[in-house]
CSV table of C-alpha atoms and ligand atoms in Angstrom, one decimal:
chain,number,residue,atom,x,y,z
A,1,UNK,CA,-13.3,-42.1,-13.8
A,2,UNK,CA,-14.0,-39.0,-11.8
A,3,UNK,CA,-17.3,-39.1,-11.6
A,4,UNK,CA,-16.6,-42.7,-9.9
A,5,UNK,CA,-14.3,-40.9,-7.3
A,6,UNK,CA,-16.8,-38.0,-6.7
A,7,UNK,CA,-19.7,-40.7,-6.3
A,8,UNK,CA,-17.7,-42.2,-3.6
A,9,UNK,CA,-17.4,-38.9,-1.7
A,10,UNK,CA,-20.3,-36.6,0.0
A,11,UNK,CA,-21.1,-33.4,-1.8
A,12,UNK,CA,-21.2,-30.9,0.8
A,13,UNK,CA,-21.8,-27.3,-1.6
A,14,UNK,CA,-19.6,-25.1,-0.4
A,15,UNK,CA,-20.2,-21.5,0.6
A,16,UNK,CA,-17.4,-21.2,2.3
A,17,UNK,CA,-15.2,-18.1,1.2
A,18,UNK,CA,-12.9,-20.6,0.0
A,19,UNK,CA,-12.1,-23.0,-1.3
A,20,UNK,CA,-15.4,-22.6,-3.1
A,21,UNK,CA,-17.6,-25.3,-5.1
A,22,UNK,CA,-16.1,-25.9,-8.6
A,23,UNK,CA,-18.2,-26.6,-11.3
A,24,UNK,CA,-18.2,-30.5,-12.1
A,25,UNK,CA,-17.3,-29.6,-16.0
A,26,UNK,CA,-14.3,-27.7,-13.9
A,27,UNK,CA,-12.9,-30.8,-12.2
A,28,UNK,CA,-13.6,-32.9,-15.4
A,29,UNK,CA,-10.9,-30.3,-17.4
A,30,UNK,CA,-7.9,-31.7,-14.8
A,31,UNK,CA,-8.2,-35.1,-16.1
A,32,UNK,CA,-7.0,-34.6,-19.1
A,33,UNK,CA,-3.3,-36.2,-20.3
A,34,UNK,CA,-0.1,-35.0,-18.7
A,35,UNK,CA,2.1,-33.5,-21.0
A,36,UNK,CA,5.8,-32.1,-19.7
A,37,UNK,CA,5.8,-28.3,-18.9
A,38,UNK,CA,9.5,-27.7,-21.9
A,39,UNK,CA,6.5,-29.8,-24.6
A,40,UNK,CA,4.9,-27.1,-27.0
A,41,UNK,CA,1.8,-28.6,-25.3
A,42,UNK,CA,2.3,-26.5,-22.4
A,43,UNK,CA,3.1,-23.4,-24.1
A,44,UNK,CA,0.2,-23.5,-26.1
A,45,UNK,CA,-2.3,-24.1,-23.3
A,46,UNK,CA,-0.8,-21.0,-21.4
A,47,UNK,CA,-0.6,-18.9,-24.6
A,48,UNK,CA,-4.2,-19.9,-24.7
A,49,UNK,CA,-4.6,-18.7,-21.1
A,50,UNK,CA,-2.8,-15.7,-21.3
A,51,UNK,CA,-4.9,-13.5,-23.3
A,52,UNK,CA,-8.2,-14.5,-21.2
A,53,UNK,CA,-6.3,-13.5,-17.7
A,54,UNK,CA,-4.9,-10.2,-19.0
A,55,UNK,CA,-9.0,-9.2,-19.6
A,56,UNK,CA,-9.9,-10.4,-15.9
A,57,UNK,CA,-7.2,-8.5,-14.2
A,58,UNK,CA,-7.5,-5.9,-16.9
A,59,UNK,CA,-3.7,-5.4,-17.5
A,60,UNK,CA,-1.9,-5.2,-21.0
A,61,UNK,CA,1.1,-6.9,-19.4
A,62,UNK,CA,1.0,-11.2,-19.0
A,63,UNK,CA,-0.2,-12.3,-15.7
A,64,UNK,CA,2.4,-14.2,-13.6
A,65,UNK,CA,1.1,-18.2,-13.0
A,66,UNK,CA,2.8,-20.1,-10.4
A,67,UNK,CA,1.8,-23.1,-8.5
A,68,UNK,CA,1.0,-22.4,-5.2
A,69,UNK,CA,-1.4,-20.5,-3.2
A,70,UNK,CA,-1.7,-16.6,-3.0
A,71,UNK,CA,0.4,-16.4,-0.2
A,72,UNK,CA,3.2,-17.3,-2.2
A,73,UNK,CA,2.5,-13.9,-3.9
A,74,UNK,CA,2.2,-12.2,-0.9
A,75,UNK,CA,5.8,-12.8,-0.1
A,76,UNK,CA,7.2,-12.4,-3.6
A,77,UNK,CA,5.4,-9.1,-3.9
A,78,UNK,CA,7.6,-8.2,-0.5
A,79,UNK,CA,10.9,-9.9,-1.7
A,80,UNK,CA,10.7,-8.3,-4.9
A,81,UNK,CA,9.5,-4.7,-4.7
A,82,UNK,CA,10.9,-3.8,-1.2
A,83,UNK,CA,14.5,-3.6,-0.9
A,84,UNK,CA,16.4,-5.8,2.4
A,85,UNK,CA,15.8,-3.0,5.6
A,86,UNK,CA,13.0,-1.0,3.5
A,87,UNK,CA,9.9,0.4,4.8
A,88,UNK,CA,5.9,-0.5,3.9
A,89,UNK,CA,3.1,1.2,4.9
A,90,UNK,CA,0.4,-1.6,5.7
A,91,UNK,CA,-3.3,-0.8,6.1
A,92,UNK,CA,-4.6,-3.7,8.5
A,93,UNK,CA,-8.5,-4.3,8.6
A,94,UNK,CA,-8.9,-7.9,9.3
A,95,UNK,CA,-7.4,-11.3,9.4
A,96,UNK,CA,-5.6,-11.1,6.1
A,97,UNK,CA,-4.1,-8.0,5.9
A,98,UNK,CA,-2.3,-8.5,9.3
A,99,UNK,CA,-1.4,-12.1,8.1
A,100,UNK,CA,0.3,-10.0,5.2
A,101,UNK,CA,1.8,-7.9,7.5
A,102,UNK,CA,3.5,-10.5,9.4
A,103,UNK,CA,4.8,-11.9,6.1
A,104,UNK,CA,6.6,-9.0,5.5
A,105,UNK,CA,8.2,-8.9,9.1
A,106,UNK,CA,9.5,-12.3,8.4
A,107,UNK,CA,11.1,-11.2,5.1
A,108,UNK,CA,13.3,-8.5,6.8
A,109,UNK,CA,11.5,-5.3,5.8
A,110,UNK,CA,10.2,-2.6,7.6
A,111,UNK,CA,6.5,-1.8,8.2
A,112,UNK,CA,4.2,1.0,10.0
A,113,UNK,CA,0.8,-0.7,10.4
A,114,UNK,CA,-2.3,1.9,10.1
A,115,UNK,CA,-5.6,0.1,11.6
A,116,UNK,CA,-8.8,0.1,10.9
A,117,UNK,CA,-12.1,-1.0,12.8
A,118,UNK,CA,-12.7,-4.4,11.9
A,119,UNK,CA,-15.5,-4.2,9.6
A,120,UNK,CA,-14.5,-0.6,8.4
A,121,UNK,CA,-12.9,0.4,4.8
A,122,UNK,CA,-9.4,1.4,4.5
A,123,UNK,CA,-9.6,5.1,3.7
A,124,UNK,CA,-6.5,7.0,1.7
A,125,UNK,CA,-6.7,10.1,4.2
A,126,UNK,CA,-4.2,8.5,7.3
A,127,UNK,CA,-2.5,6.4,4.4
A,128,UNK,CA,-1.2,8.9,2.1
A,129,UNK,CA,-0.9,11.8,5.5
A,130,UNK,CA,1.6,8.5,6.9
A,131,UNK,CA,2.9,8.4,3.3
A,132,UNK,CA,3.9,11.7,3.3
A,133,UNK,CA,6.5,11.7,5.9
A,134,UNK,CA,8.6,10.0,3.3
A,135,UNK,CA,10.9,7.1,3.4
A,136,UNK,CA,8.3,4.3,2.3
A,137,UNK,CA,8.5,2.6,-0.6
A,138,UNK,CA,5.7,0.5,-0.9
A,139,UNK,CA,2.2,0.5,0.4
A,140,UNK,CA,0.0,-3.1,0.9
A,141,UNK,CA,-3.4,-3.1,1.3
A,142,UNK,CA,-6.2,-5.9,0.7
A,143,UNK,CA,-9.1,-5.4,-1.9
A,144,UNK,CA,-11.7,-7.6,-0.4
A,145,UNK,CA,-11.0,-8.4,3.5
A,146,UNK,CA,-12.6,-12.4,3.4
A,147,UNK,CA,-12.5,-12.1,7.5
A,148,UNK,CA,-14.6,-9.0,7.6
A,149,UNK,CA,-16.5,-9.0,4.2
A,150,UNK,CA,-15.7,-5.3,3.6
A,151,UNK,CA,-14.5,-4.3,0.2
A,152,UNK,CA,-12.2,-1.1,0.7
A,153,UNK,CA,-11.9,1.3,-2.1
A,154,UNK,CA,-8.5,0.0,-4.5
A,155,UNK,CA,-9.0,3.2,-7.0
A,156,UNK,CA,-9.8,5.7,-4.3
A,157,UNK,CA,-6.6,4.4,-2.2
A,158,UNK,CA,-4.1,4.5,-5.5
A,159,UNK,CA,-5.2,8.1,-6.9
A,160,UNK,CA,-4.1,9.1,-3.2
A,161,UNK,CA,-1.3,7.5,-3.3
A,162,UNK,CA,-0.1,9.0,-6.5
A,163,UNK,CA,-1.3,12.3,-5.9
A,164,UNK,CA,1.2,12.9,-3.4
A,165,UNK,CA,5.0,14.1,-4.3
A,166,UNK,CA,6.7,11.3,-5.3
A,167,UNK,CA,3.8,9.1,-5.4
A,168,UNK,CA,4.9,7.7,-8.6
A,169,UNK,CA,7.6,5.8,-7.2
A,170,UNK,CA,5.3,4.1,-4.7
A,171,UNK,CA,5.0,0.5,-5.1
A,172,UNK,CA,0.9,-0.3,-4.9
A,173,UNK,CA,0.5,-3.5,-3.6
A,174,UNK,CA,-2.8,-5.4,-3.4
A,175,UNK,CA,-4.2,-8.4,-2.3
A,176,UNK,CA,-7.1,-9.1,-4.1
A,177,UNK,CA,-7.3,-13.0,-3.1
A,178,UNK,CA,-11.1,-12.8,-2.3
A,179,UNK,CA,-11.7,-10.3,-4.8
A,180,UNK,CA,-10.4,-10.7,-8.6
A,181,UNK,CA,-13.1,-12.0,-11.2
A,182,UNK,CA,-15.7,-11.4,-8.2
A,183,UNK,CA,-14.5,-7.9,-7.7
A,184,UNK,CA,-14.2,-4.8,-9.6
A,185,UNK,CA,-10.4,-4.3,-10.3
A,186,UNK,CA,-8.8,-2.5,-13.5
A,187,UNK,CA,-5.0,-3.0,-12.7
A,188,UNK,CA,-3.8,-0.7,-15.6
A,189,UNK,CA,-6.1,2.1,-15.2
A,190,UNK,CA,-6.3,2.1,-11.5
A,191,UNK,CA,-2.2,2.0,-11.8
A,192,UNK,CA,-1.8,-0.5,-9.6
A,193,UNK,CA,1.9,-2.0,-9.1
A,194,UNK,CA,1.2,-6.0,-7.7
A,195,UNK,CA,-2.3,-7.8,-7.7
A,196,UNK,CA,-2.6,-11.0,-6.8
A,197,UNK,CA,-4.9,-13.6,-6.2
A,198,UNK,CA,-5.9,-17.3,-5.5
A,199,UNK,CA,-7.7,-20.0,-7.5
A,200,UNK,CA,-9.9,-21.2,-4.9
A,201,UNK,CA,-11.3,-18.1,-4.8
A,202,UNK,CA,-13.8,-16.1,-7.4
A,203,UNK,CA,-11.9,-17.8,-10.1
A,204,UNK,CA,-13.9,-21.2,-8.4
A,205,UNK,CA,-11.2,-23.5,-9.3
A,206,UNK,CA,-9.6,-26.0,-7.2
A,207,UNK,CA,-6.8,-24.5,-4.6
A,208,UNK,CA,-3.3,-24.8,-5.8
A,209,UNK,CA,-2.3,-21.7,-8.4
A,210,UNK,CA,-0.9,-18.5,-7.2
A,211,UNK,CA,-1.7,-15.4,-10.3
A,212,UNK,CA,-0.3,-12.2,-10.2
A,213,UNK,CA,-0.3,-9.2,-12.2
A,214,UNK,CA,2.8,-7.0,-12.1
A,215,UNK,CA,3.1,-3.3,-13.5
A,216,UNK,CA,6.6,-2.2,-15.4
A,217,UNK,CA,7.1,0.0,-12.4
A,218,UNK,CA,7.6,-3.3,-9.8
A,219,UNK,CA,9.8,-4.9,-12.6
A,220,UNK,CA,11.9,-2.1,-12.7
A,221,UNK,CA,12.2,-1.7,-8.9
A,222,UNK,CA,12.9,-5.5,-8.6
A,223,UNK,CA,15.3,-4.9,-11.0
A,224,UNK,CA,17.3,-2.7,-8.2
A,225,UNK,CA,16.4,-5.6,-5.4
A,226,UNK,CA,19.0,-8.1,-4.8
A,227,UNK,CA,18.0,-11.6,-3.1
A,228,UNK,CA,14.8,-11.7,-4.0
A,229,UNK,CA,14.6,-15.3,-3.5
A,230,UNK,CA,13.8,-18.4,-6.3
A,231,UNK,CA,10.6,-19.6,-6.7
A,232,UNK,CA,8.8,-16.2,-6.6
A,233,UNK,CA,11.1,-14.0,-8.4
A,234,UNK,CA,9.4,-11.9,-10.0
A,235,UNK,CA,11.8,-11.6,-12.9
A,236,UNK,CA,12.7,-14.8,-13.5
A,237,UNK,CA,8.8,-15.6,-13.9
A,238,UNK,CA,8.3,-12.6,-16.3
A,239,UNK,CA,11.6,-13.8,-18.5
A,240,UNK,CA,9.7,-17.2,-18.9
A,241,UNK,CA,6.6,-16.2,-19.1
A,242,UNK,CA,7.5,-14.5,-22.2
A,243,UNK,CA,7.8,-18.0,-23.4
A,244,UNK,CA,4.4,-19.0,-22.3
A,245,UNK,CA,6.5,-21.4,-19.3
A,246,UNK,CA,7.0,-21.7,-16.0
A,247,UNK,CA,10.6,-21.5,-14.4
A,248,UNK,CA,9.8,-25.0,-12.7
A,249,UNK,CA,7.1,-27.5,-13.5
A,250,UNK,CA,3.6,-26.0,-14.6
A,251,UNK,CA,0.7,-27.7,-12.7
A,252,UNK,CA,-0.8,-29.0,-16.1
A,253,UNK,CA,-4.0,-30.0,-14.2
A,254,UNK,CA,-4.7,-27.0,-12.7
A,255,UNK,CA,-3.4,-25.1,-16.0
A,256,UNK,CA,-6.4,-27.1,-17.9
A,257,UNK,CA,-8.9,-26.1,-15.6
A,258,UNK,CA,-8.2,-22.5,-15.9
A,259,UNK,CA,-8.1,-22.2,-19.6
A,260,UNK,CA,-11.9,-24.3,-19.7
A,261,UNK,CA,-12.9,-21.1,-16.5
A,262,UNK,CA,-11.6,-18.7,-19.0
A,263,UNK,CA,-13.8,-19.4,-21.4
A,264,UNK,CA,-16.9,-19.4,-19.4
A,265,UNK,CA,-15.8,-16.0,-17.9
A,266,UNK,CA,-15.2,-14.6,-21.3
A,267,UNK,CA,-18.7,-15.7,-22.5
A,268,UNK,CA,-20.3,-14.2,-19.0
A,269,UNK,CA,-17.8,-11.2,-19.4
A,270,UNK,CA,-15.9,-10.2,-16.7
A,271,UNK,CA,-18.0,-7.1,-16.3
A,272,UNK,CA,-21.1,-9.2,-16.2
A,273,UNK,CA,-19.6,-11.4,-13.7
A,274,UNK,CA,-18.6,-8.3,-11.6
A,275,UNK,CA,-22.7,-7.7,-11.5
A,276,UNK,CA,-23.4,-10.6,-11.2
A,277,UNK,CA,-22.3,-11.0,-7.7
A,278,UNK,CA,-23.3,-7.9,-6.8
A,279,UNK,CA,-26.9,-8.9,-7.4
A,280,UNK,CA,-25.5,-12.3,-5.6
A,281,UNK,CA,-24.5,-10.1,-3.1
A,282,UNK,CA,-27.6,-7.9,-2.8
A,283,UNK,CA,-30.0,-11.0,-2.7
A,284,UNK,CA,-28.3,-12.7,0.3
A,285,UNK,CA,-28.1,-9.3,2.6
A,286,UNK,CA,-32.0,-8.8,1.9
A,287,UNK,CA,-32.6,-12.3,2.6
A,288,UNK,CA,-30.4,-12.9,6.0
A,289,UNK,CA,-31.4,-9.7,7.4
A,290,UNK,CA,-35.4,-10.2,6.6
A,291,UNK,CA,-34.5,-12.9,9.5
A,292,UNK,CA,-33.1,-10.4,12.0
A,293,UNK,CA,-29.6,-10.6,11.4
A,294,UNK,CA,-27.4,-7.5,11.1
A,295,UNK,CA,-24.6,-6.9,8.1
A,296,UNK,CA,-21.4,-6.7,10.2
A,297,UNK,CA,-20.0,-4.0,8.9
A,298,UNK,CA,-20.2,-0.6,6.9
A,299,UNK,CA,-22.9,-1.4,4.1
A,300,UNK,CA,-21.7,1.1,1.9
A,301,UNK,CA,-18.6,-1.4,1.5
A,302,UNK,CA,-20.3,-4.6,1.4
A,303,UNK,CA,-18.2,-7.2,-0.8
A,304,UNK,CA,-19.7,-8.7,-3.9
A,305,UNK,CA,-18.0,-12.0,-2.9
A,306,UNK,CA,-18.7,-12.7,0.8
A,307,UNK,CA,-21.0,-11.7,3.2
A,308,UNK,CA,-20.6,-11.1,7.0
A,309,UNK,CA,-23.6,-11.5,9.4
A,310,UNK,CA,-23.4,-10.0,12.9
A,311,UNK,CA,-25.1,-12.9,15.2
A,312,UNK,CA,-27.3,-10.9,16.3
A,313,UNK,CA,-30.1,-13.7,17.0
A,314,UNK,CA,-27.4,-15.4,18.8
A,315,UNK,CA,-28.4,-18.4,17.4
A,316,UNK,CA,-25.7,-22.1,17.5
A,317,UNK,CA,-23.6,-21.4,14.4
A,318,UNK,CA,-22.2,-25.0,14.3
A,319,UNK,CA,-25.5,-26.5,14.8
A,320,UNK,CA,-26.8,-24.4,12.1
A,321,UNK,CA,-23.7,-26.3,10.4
A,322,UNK,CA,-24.3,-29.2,11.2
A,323,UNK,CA,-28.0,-29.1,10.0
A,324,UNK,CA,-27.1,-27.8,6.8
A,325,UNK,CA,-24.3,-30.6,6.3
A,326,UNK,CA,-27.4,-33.0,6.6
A,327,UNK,CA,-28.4,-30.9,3.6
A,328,UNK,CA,-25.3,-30.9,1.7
A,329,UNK,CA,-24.0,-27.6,1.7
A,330,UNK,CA,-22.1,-25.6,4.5
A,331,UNK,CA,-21.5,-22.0,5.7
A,332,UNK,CA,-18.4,-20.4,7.3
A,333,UNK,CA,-18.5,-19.3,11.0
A,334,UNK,CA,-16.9,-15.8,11.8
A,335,UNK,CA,-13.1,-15.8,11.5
A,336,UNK,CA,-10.9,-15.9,15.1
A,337,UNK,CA,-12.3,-13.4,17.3
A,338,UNK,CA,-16.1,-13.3,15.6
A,339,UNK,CA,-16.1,-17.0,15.7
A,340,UNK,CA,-19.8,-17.5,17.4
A,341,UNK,CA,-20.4,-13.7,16.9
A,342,UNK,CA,-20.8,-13.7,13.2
A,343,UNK,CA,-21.1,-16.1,10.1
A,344,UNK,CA,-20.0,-15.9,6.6
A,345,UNK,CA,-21.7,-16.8,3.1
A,346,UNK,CA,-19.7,-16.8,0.0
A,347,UNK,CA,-21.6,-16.0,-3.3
A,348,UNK,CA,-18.3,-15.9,-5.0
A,349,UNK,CA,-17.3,-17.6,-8.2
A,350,UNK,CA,-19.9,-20.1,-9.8
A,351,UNK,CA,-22.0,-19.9,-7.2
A,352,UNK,CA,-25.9,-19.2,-8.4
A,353,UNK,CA,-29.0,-17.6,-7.6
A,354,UNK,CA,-30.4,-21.1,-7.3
A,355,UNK,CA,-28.2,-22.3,-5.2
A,356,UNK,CA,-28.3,-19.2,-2.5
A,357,UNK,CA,-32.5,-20.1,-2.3
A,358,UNK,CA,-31.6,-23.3,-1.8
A,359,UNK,CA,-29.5,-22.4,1.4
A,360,UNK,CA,-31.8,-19.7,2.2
A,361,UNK,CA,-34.3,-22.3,2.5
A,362,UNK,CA,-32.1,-24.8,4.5
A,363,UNK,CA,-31.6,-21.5,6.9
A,364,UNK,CA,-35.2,-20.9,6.9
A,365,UNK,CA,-36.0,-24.5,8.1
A,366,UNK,CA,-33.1,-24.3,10.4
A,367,UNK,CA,-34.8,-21.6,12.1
A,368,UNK,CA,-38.0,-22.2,12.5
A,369,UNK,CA,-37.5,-25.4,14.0
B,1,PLP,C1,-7.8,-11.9,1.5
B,1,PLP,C2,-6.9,-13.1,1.6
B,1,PLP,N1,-5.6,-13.0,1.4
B,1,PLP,C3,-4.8,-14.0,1.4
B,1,PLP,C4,-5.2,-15.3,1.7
B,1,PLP,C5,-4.3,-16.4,1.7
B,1,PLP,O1,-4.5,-17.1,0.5
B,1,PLP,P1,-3.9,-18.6,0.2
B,1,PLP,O2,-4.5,-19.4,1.2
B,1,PLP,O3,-4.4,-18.8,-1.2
B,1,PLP,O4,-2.5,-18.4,0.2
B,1,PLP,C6,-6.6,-15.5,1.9
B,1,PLP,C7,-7.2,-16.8,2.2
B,1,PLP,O5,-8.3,-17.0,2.5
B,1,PLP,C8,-7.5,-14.3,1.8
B,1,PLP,O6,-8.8,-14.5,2.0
């Protein structure tokens, strides 16, 4: 039955930074019959899960599941661990984290942006000298910056953090969308408060599950937070999570999914998927600037998920596209102001060696023609 609704469709291999190809044994695991998310059915799938996604974010604490996105996270992280009229610090480097940043605008709280060059890591030295002045009681930052393809340094920013006076109240927030599973995070030892991510991301699952790990320091301070909304409170999500549930329905299908990913990422390990994309990583920077492009960006912070090209051939990035559709597969162009200027590869999630020289190959035609 699926394969009858994927033969009707065109196969266009993503490498996109999300949503990313999935895995046809992936899609096959939603098809599975709907159970109701109060049957033990459902609390035996997720009790499955559980275990798995407490050794990919590396946390002794369950991992919240909720369907939705990552922005959904994004805002409980804000609701929750930021009381009404309290103050963030926010490192901005890209697209995402100033998306975040808005976010938490629209939620009523304060924020004091620091910037950084597009392209650049966010550093702990301005952070934790802004930090210092007092009064903030949360910090939010990105891991892995899908706009610029920089990965900024999550353990180095944190042992800042709580180095300072007081620094072990700080709420550590992260957004790790782009980065988790593809990405070198330990939650616990790095001591980080909120981590969330995305499905559609180095997970390689379809789009449509929000997961986020939470330390005993957020519980406690959302504990002190009142209004912290429904369907991403934090505490209400822990409470049934204890149960191996969901406060509303569970996405079964995307539930199933995840437990059959699990399993494959437990038999790569998650530290042998971590290398795994570096090498990923390593092989498409040596191959796409042996043809004159430049890495946009500082290379000493490269991400292991997604790479960003500075156009510097100034070739037709959505010709290149369209050539490549012809092939079946497709590339990202560079995000809102480096549209044109740049152009992004994904090598994120269960995407293989074979399938970068296949691109590499479609790019190599492309240009010599
Ligand atoms: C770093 C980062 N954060 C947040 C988001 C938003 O995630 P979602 O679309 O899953 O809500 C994205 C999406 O691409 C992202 O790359």
């Amino acid at each position: 039955m699926s394969d009858s609704v994927r033969n009707s469709q065109q196969h266009i291999k993503l490498f996109i930074p999300g949503p990313v190809e999935v895995r046809p044994e992936i899609l096959d695991a939603q098809a599975g019959w709907m159970f109701g998310h109060r049957m033990p059915e459902a609390a035996e799938l997720i009790g499955r899960i559980q275990p798995k996604l407490m050794e990919v974010f590396k946390t002794k604490n369950p991992v919240l599941i909720q369907a939705g996105t990552g922005s959904l996270f994004w805002e409980a992280a804000v609701r929750n661990c930021v009381s009404e009229g309290g103050r963030i610090l926010h490192a901005r480097s890209g697209a995402f984290s100033q998306k975040w940043e808005s976010i938490v605008r629209s939620c009523g709280r304060e924020t004091t942006v620091i910037d950084f060059e597009w392209g650049q890591p966010v550093l702990p030295g301005p952070l934790v000298e802004e930090l210092a002045k007092g009064g903030y009681e949360a910090i939010a930052f990105v891991h892995n910056e899908t706009s610029t393809g920089v990965t900024n340094p999550v353990q180095e920013i944190a042992a800042a953090v709580r180095a300072l006076p007081g620094g072990e109240e700080i709420i550590i927030m992260v957004d790790s969308v782009s980065g988790i599973s593809g990405a070198e995070l330990h939650f616990d030892e790095w001591d980080l408060d909120i981590a969330l991510t995305s499905s559609q991301k180095a997970f390689a699952l379809p789009p449509g599950l929000g997961m986020c790990a939470v330390s005993d320091r957020a519980y406690a301070k959302a504990e002190t937070v009142p209004n912290r909304g429904y369907y991403g409170d934090l505490l209400t999500l822990r409470k049934m999570m204890k149960k191996f549930n969901t406060p509303n329905t569970s996405p079964v299908p995307m539930l199933l999914a995840l437990d059959v990913q699990l399993d494959a990422m437990m038999a790569e390990t998650i530290e042998g998927r971590w290398e795994r994309h570096i090498a990923q990583r390593d092989m498409t920077v040596a191959y796409i600037t042996s043809k004159g492009f430049a890495l946009y960006g500082d290379p000493a912070y490269a991400s292991p998920t997604v790479s960003n090209f500075a156009n510097t051939l100034e070739i037709d990035i959505n010709a290149l596209n369209a050539f490549l559709r012809t092939k079946g597969m497709i590339i990202s162009n560079g995000y809102g102001d480096l549209k044109g200027k740049a152009f992004r590869i994904a090598h994120m999630g269960d995407i293989t060696e074979v399938d970068l020289e296949e691109l590499f190959a479609a790019i190599d035609e492309f240009l010599s023609t």
